[in-house]
Coordinates of C-alpha atoms and ligand atoms in Angstrom, one line a residue:
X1 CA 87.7 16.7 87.9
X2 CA 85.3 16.7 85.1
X3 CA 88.1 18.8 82.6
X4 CA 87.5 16.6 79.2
X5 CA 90.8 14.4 78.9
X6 CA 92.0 16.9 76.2
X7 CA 92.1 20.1 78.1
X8 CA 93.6 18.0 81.6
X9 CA 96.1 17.0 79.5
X10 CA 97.3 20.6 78.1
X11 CA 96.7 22.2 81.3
X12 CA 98.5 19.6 83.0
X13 CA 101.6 20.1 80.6
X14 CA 101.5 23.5 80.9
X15 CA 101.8 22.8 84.5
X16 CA 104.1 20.7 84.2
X17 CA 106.4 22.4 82.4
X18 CA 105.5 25.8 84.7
X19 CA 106.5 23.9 87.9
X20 CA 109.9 22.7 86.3
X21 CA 110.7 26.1 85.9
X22 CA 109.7 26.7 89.5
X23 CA 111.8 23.7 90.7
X24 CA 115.1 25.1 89.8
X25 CA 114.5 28.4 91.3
X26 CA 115.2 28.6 95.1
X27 CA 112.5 29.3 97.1
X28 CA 112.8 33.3 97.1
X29 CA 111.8 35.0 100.3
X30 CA 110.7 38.5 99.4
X31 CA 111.5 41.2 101.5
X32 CA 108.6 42.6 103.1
X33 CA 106.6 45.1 101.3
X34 CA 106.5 49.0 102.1
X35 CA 102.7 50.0 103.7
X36 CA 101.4 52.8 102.5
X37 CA 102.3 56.3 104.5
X38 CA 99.6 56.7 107.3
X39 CA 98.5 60.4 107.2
X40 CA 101.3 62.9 108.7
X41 CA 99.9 64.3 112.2
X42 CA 101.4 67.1 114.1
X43 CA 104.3 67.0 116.3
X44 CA 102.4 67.3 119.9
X45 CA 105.4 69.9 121.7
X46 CA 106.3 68.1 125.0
X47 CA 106.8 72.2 126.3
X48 CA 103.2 72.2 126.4
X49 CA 102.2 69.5 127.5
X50 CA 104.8 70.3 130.5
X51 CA 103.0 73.5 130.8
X52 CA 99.6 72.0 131.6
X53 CA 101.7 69.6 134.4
X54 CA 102.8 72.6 136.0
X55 CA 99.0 74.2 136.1
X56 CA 97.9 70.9 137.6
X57 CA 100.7 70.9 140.3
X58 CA 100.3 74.7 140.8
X59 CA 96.5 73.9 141.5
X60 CA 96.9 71.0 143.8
X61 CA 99.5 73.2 145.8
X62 CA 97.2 76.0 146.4
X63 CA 94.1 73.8 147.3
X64 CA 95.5 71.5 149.8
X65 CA 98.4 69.2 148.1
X66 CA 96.1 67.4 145.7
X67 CA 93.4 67.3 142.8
X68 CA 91.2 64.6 144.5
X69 CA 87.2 64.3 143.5
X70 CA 84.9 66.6 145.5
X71 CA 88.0 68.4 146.7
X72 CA 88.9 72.5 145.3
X73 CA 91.6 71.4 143.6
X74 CA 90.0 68.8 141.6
X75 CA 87.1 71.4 140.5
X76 CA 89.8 73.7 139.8
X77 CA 91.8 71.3 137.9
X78 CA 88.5 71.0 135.7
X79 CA 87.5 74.6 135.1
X80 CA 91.5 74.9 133.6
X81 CA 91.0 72.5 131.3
X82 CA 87.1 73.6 130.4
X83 CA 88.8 77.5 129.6
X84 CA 91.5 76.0 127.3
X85 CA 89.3 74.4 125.5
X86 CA 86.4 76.9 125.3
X87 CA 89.1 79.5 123.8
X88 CA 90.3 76.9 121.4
X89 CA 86.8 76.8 119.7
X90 CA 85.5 73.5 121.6
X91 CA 81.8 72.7 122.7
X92 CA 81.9 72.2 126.1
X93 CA 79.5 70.0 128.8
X94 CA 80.2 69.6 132.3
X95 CA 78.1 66.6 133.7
X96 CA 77.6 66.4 137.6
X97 CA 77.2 63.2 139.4
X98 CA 77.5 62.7 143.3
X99 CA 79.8 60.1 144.8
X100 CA 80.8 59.7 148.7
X101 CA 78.3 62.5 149.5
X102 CA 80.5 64.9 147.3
X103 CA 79.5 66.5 143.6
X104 CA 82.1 64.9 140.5
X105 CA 82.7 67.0 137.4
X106 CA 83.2 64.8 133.6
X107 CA 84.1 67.4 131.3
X108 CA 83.4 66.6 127.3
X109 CA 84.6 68.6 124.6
X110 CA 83.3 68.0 120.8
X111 CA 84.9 69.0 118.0
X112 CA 82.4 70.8 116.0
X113 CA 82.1 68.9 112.4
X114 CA 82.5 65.2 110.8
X115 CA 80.2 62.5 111.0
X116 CA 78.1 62.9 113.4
X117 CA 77.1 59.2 113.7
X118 CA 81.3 58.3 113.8
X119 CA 82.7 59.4 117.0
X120 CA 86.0 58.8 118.0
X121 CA 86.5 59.6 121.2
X122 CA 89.9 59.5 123.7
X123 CA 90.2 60.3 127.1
X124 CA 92.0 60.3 130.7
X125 CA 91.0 60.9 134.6
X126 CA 91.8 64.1 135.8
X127 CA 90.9 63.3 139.2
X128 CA 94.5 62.5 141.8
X129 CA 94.2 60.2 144.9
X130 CA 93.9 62.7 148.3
X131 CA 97.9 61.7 148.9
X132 CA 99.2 63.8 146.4
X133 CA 99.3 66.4 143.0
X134 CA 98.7 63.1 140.9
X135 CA 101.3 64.6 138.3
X136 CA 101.8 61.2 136.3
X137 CA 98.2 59.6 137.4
X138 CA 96.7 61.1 135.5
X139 CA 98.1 64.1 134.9
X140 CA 100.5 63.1 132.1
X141 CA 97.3 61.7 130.5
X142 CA 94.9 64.6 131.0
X143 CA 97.4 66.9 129.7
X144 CA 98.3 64.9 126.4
X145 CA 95.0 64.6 125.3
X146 CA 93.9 68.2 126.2
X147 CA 97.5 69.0 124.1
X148 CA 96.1 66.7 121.5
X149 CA 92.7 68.7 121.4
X150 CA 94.3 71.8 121.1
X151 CA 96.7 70.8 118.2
X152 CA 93.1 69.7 116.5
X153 CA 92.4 73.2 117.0
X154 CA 95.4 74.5 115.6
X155 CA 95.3 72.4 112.5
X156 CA 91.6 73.4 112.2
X157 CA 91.2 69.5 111.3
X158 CA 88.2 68.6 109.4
X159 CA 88.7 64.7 110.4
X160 CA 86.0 62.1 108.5
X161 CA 84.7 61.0 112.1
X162 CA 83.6 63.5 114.6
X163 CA 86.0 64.1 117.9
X164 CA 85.5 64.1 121.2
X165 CA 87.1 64.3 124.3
X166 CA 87.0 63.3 128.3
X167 CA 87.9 64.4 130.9
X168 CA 87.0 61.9 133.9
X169 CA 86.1 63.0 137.8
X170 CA 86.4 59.7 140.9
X171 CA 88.2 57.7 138.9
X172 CA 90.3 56.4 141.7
X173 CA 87.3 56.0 143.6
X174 CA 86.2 52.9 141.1
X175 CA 85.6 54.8 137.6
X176 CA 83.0 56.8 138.7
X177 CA 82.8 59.6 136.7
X178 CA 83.3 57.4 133.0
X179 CA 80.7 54.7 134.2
X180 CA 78.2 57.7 134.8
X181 CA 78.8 59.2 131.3
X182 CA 78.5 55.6 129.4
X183 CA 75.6 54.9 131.9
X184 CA 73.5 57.9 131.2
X185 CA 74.6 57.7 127.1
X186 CA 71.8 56.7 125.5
X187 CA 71.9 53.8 123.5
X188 CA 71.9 55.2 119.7
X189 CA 74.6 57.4 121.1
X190 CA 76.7 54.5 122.4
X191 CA 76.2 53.4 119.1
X192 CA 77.6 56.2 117.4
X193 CA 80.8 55.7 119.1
X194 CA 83.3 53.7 116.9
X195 CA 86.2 54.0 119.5
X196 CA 87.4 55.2 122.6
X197 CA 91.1 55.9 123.6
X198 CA 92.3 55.8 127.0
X199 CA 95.3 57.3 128.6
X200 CA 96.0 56.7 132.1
X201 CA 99.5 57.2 133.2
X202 CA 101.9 57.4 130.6
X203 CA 104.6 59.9 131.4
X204 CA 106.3 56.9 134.2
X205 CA 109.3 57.8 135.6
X206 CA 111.0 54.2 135.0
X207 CA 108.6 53.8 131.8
X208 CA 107.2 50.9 129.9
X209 CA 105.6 50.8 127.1
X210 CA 102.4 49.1 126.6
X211 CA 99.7 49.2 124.1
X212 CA 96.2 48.1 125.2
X213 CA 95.1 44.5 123.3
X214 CA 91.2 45.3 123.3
X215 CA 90.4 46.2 119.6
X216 CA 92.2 45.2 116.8
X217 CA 92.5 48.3 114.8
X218 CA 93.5 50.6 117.8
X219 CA 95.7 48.2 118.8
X220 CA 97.4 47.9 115.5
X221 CA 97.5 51.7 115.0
X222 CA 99.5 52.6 118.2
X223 CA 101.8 49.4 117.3
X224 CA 102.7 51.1 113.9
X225 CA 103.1 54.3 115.5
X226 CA 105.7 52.7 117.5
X227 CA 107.3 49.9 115.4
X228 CA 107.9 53.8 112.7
X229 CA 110.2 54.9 115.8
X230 CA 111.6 51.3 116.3
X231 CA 110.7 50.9 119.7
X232 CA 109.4 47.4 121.0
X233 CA 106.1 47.7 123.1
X234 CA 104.0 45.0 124.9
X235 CA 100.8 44.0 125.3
X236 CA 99.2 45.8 128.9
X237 CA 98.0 43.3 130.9
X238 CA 97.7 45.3 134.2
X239 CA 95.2 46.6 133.7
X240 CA 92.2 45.2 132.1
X241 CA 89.1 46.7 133.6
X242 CA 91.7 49.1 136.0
X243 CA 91.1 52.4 134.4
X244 CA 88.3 53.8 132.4
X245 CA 88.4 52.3 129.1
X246 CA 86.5 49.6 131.1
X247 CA 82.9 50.9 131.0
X248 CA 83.2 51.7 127.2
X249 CA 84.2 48.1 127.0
X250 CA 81.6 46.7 128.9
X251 CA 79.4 48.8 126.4
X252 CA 80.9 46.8 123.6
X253 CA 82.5 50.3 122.3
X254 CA 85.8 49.6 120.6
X255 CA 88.8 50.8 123.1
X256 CA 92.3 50.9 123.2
X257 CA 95.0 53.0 124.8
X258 CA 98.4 53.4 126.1
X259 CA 100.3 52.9 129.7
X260 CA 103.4 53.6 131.1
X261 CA 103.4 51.3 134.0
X262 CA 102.1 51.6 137.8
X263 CA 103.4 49.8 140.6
X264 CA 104.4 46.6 138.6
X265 CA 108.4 46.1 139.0
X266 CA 110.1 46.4 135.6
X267 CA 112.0 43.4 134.2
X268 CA 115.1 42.6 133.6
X269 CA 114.4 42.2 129.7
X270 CA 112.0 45.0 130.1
X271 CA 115.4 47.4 130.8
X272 CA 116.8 45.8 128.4
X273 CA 114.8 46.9 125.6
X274 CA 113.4 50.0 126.9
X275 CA 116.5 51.6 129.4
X276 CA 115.5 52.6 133.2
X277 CA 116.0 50.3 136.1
X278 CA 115.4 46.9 136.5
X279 CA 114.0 45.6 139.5
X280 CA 112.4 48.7 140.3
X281 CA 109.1 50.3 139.9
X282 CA 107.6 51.5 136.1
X283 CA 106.0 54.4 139.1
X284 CA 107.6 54.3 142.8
X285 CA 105.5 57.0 143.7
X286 CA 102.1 55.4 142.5
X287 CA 99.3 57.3 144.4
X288 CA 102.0 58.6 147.0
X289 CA 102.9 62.3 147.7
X290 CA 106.1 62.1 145.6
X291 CA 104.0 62.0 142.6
X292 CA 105.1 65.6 141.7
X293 CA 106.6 67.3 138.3
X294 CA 109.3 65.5 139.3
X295 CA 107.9 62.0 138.7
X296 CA 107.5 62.1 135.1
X297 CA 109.8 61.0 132.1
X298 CA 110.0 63.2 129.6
X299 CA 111.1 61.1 126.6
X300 CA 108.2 58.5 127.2
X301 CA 105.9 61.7 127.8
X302 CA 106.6 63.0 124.7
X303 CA 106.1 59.9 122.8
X304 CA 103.0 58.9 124.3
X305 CA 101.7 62.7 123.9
X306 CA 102.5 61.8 119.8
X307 CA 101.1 58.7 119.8
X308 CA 97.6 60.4 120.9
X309 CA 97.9 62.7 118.0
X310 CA 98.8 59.7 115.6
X311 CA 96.1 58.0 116.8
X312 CA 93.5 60.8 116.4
X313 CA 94.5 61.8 112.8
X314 CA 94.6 58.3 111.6
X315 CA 91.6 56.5 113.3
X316 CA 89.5 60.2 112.8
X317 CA 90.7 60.0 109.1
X318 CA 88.5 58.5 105.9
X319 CA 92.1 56.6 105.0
X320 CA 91.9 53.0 106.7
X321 CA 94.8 52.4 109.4
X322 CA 98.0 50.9 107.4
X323 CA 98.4 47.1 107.8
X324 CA 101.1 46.1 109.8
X325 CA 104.1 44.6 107.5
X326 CA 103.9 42.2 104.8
X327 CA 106.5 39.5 103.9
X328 CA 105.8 37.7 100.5
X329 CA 107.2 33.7 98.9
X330 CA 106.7 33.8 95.3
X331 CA 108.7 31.4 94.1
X332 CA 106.4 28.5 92.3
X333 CA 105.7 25.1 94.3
X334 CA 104.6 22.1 92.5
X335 CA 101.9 20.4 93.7
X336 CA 101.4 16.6 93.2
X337 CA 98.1 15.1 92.4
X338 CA 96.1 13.0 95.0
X339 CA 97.4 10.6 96.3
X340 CA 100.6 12.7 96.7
X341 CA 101.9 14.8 99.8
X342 CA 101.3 17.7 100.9
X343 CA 103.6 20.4 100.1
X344 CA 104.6 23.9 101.6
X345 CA 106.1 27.4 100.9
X346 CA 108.1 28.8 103.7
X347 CA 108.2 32.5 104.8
X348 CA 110.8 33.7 107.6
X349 CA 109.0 36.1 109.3
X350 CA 111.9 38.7 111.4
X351 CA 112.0 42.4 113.4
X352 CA 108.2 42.0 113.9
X353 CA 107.4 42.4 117.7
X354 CA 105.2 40.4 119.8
X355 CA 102.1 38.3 118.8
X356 CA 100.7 38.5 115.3
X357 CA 97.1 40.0 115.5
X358 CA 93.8 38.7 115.6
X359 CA 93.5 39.7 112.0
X360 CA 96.3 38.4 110.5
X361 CA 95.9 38.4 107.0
X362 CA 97.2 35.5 104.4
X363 CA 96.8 36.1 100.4
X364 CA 96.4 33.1 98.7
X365 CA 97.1 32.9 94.8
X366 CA 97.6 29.0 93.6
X367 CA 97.0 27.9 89.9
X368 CA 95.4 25.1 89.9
X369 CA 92.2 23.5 87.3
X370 CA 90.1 22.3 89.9
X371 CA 90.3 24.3 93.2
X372 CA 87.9 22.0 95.1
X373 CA 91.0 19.5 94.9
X374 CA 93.3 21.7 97.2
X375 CA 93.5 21.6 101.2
X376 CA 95.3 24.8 102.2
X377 CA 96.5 25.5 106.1
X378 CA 98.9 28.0 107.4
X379 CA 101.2 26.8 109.7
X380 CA 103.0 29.1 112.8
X381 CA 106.4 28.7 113.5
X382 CA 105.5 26.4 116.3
X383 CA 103.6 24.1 113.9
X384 CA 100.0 25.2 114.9
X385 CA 97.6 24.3 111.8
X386 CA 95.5 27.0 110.8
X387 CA 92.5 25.8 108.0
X388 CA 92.4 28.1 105.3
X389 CA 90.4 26.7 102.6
X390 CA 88.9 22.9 102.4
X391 CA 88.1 20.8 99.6
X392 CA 84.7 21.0 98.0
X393 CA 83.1 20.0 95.1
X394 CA 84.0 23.9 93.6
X395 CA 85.3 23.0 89.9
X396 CA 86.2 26.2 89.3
X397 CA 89.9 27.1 88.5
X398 CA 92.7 28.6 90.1
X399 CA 92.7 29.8 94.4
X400 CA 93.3 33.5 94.7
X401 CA 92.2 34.7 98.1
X402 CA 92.5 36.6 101.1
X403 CA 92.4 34.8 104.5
X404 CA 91.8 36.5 107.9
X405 CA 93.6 34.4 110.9
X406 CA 93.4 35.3 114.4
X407 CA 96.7 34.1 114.9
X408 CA 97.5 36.3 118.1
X409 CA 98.7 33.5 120.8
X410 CA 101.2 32.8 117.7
X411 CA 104.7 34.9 118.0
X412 CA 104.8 36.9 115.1
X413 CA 108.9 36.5 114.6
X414 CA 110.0 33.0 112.9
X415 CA 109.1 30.6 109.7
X416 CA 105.5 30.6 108.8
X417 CA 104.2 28.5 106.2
X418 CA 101.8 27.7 103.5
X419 CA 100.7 24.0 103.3
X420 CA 98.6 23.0 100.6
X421 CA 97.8 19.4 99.2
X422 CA 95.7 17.9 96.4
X423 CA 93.0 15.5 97.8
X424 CA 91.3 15.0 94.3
X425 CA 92.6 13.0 91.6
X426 CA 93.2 14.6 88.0
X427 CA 93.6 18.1 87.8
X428 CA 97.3 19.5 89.0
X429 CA 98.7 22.8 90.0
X430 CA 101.0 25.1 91.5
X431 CA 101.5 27.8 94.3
X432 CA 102.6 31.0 92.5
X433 CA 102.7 33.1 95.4
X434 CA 101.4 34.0 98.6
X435 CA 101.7 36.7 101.2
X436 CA 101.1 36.8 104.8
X437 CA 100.7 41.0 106.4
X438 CA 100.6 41.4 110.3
Ligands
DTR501 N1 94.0 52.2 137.8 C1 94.9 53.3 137.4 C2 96.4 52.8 137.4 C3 96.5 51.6 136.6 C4 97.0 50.4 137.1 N2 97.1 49.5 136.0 C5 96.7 50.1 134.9 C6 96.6 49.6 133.6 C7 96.1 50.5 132.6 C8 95.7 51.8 132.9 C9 95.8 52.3 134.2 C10 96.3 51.4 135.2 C11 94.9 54.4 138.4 O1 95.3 54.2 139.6 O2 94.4 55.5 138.1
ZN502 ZN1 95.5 56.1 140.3
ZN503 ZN1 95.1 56.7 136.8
CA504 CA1 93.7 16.7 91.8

């Protein structure tokens, strides 16, 4: 507000004259913006991760029906998984820790290279209940990820961040075996950890699929993964603190994961989107005998088993994980000096599924000669005010700026929009565009 009268007066007609140009065109709604090609990872072969399966069912038939901790077939279960990963160039460590009177195993398997003070780390139980083989808990999980290891192997991948890998014992005995690991990691190495991936059950014979909503990032790079094949997922809320993402979490590591579904009944508009059975179990033979070879799917297997591998290549990469989609308004919106109303730019938001994230991200870029004038919210489809910007006494000109929102109770899907009103009298401007990426 302290423009000389002269310069307010031809900024204001060039203003002018700008937002009567603006006026007569319609409000144009851009159609979202391409993202940038995430980093192509390997096709994980479902043939070998069914391979491994068989193993693990072959072992729990010759050592008494199941893989249980501080039972034969458990250990045995273990030293499989500790020889394919010795001959695949891995460093090995077997940690012991006794629970109910019997000796657990954790297996860990580094990568050698990459930084070492990066880690990303992803993991699964290995460990059945006594009732059965424990094919789908957790064998679908232990064998994706050792699959996943081995591909890293294969590819001789020289990631940015350095990998590891887990391989939990007593799981279903309260997350024994991952609480002892994050218990007895010393802090700095806790530290050094920037993520940790957990699969537990994801090969469901009736299958869901749900993404874990702990960290953002991970979160957001299984949901990409996903929304490339065009398959809808929701948030897992079974779970939380159920499998062995837990103690990382409590550690205030960064986790994430994917899930198939237990012994939660599938819905109605859950078959609807993803096929199986309504009305039935995601697993009917959750921690029962029947949970055999026979109780996995295949299709959601194979997905999941990919979806590690994304994962791995893209969060163990230098390149940052693509943003989520982008829908852009850059049509020109007048807006009227104080005392006037507040005006708004409308973008209709579609085929995005479930909740925008905690960092949603809106880019600001308004013309305007005195930016302190301008109060700028974005408002949800359901009319939820978020506060972007304030006024202040900031004379500078012109707003162009990028605003995190944790928007994530808001649904995604539906017409967001940018508010912005002059609260200052003298000095005039416009929107010329603004973005908002999920
Ligand atoms: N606790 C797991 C099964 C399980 C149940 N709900 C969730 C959610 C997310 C991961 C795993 C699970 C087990 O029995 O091993
Ligand atoms: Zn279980
Ligand atoms: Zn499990
Ligand atoms: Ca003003």
């Amino acid at each position: 507000m302290s423009l000389s009268v002269s310069r307010r007066l031809a900024a204001a007609t060039a203003l002018a004259v700008a937002g009567l140009l603006a006026a007569t065109s319609p409000a144009a709604l851009a159609a979202p913006t391409a993202v940038a090609a995430a980093p192509t990872p390997p096709d994980i072969p479902l043939a070998n991760v069914k391979a491994h399966l068989a193993q693990f069912s072959s072992i729990a038939a010759a050592n008494g029906g199941n893989r249980a901790h501080g039972r034969s077939g458990y250990k045995a279960s273990i030293d499989y998984v500790k020889g394919k990963l010795d001959a695949a160039g891995f460093t090995t460590t077997l940690q012991t820790f006794t629970s109910s009177g019997a000796t657990g195993y954790n297996l860990i398997a580094d990568w050698p290279g990459g930084d070492p003070n990066s880690v990303l780390m992803s993991g699964s139980h290995l460990d059945s209940v006594t009732a059965g083989a424990g094919i789908n808990d957790n064998g679908s999980g232990s064998a994706a990820v050792l699959e996943t290891a081995l591909a890293v192997s294969r590819a001789g991948l020289q990631p940015t961040k350095h990998l590891r890998f887990g391989w939990w014992g007593a799981e279903e005995l309260g997350l024994v075996g991952s609480k002892y690991y994050v218990n007895n990691l010393p802090a700095a190495e806790k530290a050094k950890i920037s993520g940790y991936l957990n699969f537990d059950m994801i090969g469901s014979p009736n299958p869901g699929y749900f993404v874990y909503d702990d960290d953002p990032t991970i979160e957001q790079t299984f949901k990409n993964y996903y929304a490339g094949l065009g398959i809808p997922t929701e948030i897992e809320t079974e779970g939380d603190g159920r499998s062995d993402h837990a103690p990382f979490k409590s550690a205030g590591i960064p986790v994430g994961g994917l899930f198939s579904g237990a012994d939660y009944t599938k819905t109605a508009a859950q078959a609807q989107k993803w096929g199986g059975t309504s009305g039935r179990a995601f697993d009917a033979c959750y921690h029962s005998s029947c949970d055999t070879t026979a109780n996995i799917n295949d299709t959601a297997l194979d997905r999941n088993a990919d979806a590690i591998a994304y994962a791995v290549w893209n969060l163990g990469a230098a390149t940052p994980v693509p943003p989520g989609p982008s829908f852009e308004n850059t049509a020109d919106v007048n807006i009227p000096d104080s005392p006037g109303a507040a005006v708004t730019s409308p973008i209709n938001v579609s085929g995005v599924t479930g909740n925008a994230p905690a960092t949603t991200k809106v880019d600001v870029n308004i013309v305007h000669t005195y930016r302190g004038d301008l109060v700028i919210n974005l408002i949800a489809p359901d009319g939820t005010a978020y506060l972007l910007k304030n006024s202040s006494s900031d004379s500078a000109a012109n707003v162009i700026a990028t605003y995190t929102v944790n928007a994530s109770s808001e649904v995604a899907n539906g017409v967001w929009k940018l508010q912005v009103k002059d609260v200052g009298a003298q000095d005039v401007g416009y929107i010329n565009s603004w973005k908002i990426t999920f």
